Amino acid sequence: MGIISGLLLLPITGPVHGFRFILERLHDEAEAALRDEGRAFAELIDLSMRHKAGQLPDAEFEAQEAELLERMAAIREYRDELLHASPGEDEEEDG
């Protein structure tokens, strides 16, 4: 795309690129929140406190606790994969 056509299309392409940038940042934030072990642990503590206070029935507590523990295990597994991955593995997959 030439300079003139780029300038003429800027009112159309500018907002599209801005919107795409915002969506990418939101995706990155959501990804970070899902991979935050501290947040999952805090949710587990909150869940336990609500259960002990009688605000949460046993069945619901057990289901949510199992889900949080699974999420924490997945986070730890992902972190371990990142820590133990050799630098050459990424290059082999891309090539």
PDB file of C-alpha atoms in Angstrom:
ATOM      1  CA  MET A   1       0.000   0.000   0.000  1.00  0.00           C
ATOM      2  CA  GLY A   2       1.410   3.333  -0.977  1.00  0.00           C
ATOM      3  CA  ILE A   3       1.687   6.406   1.179  1.00  0.00           C
ATOM      4  CA  ILE A   4      -1.230   8.229  -0.452  1.00  0.00           C
ATOM      5  CA  SER A   5      -3.620   5.280  -0.295  1.00  0.00           C
ATOM      6  CA  GLY A   6      -2.501   4.673   3.306  1.00  0.00           C
ATOM      7  CA  LEU A   7      -3.377   8.255   4.219  1.00  0.00           C
ATOM      8  CA  LEU A   8      -6.690   8.136   2.385  1.00  0.00           C
ATOM      9  CA  LEU A   9      -7.690   4.883   4.088  1.00  0.00           C
ATOM     10  CA  LEU A  10      -6.497   5.997   7.544  1.00  0.00           C
ATOM     11  CA  PRO A  11     -10.022   6.949   8.739  1.00  0.00           C
ATOM     12  CA  ILE A  12     -11.057   3.357   8.070  1.00  0.00           C
ATOM     13  CA  THR A  13      -7.920   1.409   8.946  1.00  0.00           C
ATOM     14  CA  GLY A  14      -6.953   3.500  11.984  1.00  0.00           C
ATOM     15  CA  PRO A  15      -9.897   2.465  14.175  1.00  0.00           C
ATOM     16  CA  VAL A  16      -9.573  -1.143  12.994  1.00  0.00           C
ATOM     17  CA  HIS A  17      -5.911  -1.264  14.030  1.00  0.00           C
ATOM     18  CA  GLY A  18      -6.746   0.455  17.330  1.00  0.00           C
ATOM     19  CA  PHE A  19      -9.528  -2.000  18.053  1.00  0.00           C
ATOM     20  CA  ARG A  20      -7.248  -4.925  17.214  1.00  0.00           C
ATOM     21  CA  PHE A  21      -4.557  -3.537  19.543  1.00  0.00           C
ATOM     22  CA  ILE A  22      -7.091  -3.274  22.389  1.00  0.00           C
ATOM     23  CA  LEU A  23      -8.329  -6.826  21.787  1.00  0.00           C
ATOM     24  CA  GLU A  24      -4.771  -8.152  21.851  1.00  0.00           C
ATOM     25  CA  ARG A  25      -4.090  -6.397  25.170  1.00  0.00           C
ATOM     26  CA  LEU A  26      -7.326  -7.781  26.646  1.00  0.00           C
ATOM     27  CA  HIS A  27      -6.342 -11.248  25.476  1.00  0.00           C
ATOM     28  CA  ASP A  28      -2.915 -10.878  27.086  1.00  0.00           C
ATOM     29  CA  GLU A  29      -4.506  -9.728  30.372  1.00  0.00           C
ATOM     30  CA  ALA A  30      -6.973 -12.616  30.387  1.00  0.00           C
ATOM     31  CA  GLU A  31      -4.148 -15.037  29.656  1.00  0.00           C
ATOM     32  CA  ALA A  32      -2.095 -13.585  32.534  1.00  0.00           C
ATOM     33  CA  ALA A  33      -5.056 -13.827  34.916  1.00  0.00           C
ATOM     34  CA  LEU A  34      -5.590 -17.476  34.027  1.00  0.00           C
ATOM     35  CA  ARG A  35      -1.918 -18.233  34.639  1.00  0.00           C
ATOM     36  CA  ASP A  36      -1.727 -16.380  37.981  1.00  0.00           C
ATOM     37  CA  GLU A  37      -1.242 -18.997  40.678  1.00  0.00           C
ATOM     38  CA  GLY A  38      -1.546 -16.387  43.438  1.00  0.00           C
ATOM     39  CA  ARG A  39      -4.993 -15.359  42.231  1.00  0.00           C
ATOM     40  CA  ALA A  40      -6.148 -18.983  42.107  1.00  0.00           C
ATOM     41  CA  PHE A  41      -4.799 -19.552  45.631  1.00  0.00           C
ATOM     42  CA  ALA A  42      -6.616 -16.436  46.888  1.00  0.00           C
ATOM     43  CA  GLU A  43      -9.833 -17.707  45.298  1.00  0.00           C
ATOM     44  CA  LEU A  44      -9.309 -21.041  47.053  1.00  0.00           C
ATOM     45  CA  ILE A  45      -8.897 -19.305  50.427  1.00  0.00           C
ATOM     46  CA  ASP A  46     -11.996 -17.173  49.794  1.00  0.00           C
ATOM     47  CA  LEU A  47     -13.936 -20.281  48.837  1.00  0.00           C
ATOM     48  CA  SER A  48     -12.863 -22.040  52.007  1.00  0.00           C
ATOM     49  CA  MET A  49     -13.807 -19.045  54.168  1.00  0.00           C
ATOM     50  CA  ARG A  50     -17.264 -18.801  52.573  1.00  0.00           C
ATOM     51  CA  HIS A  51     -17.774 -22.547  53.125  1.00  0.00           C
ATOM     52  CA  LYS A  52     -16.765 -22.349  56.782  1.00  0.00           C
ATOM     53  CA  ALA A  53     -19.072 -19.342  57.247  1.00  0.00           C
ATOM     54  CA  GLY A  54     -21.968 -21.431  55.937  1.00  0.00           C
ATOM     55  CA  GLN A  55     -22.455 -19.374  52.787  1.00  0.00           C
ATOM     56  CA  LEU A  56     -21.625 -22.282  50.483  1.00  0.00           C
ATOM     57  CA  PRO A  57     -23.135 -25.800  50.564  1.00  0.00           C
ATOM     58  CA  ASP A  58     -20.779 -28.779  50.725  1.00  0.00           C
ATOM     59  CA  ALA A  59     -21.483 -30.024  47.192  1.00  0.00           C
ATOM     60  CA  GLU A  60     -20.872 -26.619  45.612  1.00  0.00           C
ATOM     61  CA  PHE A  61     -17.733 -26.122  47.699  1.00  0.00           C
ATOM     62  CA  GLU A  62     -16.312 -29.471  46.629  1.00  0.00           C
ATOM     63  CA  ALA A  63     -17.032 -28.826  42.949  1.00  0.00           C
ATOM     64  CA  GLN A  64     -15.478 -25.344  42.985  1.00  0.00           C
ATOM     65  CA  GLU A  65     -12.531 -26.527  45.071  1.00  0.00           C
ATOM     66  CA  ALA A  66     -11.807 -29.339  42.603  1.00  0.00           C
ATOM     67  CA  GLU A  67     -11.951 -26.848  39.714  1.00  0.00           C
ATOM     68  CA  LEU A  68      -9.553 -24.451  41.441  1.00  0.00           C
ATOM     69  CA  LEU A  69      -7.141 -27.230  42.363  1.00  0.00           C
ATOM     70  CA  GLU A  70      -7.174 -28.427  38.743  1.00  0.00           C
ATOM     71  CA  ARG A  71      -6.465 -24.891  37.570  1.00  0.00           C
ATOM     72  CA  MET A  72      -3.580 -24.540  40.028  1.00  0.00           C
ATOM     73  CA  ALA A  73      -2.127 -27.864  38.865  1.00  0.00           C
ATOM     74  CA  ALA A  74      -2.386 -26.740  35.235  1.00  0.00           C
ATOM     75  CA  ILE A  75      -0.670 -23.445  36.099  1.00  0.00           C
ATOM     76  CA  ARG A  76       2.169 -25.266  37.836  1.00  0.00           C
ATOM     77  CA  GLU A  77       2.523 -27.707  34.956  1.00  0.00           C
ATOM     78  CA  TYR A  78       2.648 -24.838  32.441  1.00  0.00           C
ATOM     79  CA  ARG A  79       5.237 -23.005  34.562  1.00  0.00           C
ATOM     80  CA  ASP A  80       7.357 -26.145  34.857  1.00  0.00           C
ATOM     81  CA  GLU A  81       7.177 -26.665  31.093  1.00  0.00           C
ATOM     82  CA  LEU A  82       8.416 -23.119  30.552  1.00  0.00           C
ATOM     83  CA  LEU A  83      11.237 -23.548  33.063  1.00  0.00           C
ATOM     84  CA  HIS A  84      12.420 -26.878  31.684  1.00  0.00           C
ATOM     85  CA  ALA A  85      12.041 -26.150  27.977  1.00  0.00           C
ATOM     86  CA  SER A  86      15.349 -25.990  26.199  1.00  0.00           C
ATOM     87  CA  PRO A  87      16.020 -22.852  24.120  1.00  0.00           C
ATOM     88  CA  GLY A  88      16.338 -24.833  20.890  1.00  0.00           C
ATOM     89  CA  GLU A  89      12.849 -26.393  21.092  1.00  0.00           C
ATOM     90  CA  ASP A  90      11.044 -23.220  19.993  1.00  0.00           C
ATOM     91  CA  GLU A  91      13.311 -22.786  16.985  1.00  0.00           C
ATOM     92  CA  GLU A  92      12.740 -26.393  15.864  1.00  0.00           C
ATOM     93  CA  GLU A  93       8.931 -25.973  16.034  1.00  0.00           C
ATOM     94  CA  ASP A  94       9.027 -22.730  14.026  1.00  0.00           C
ATOM     95  CA  GLY A  95      11.387 -24.049  11.346  1.00  0.00           C
TER      96      GLY A  95
END
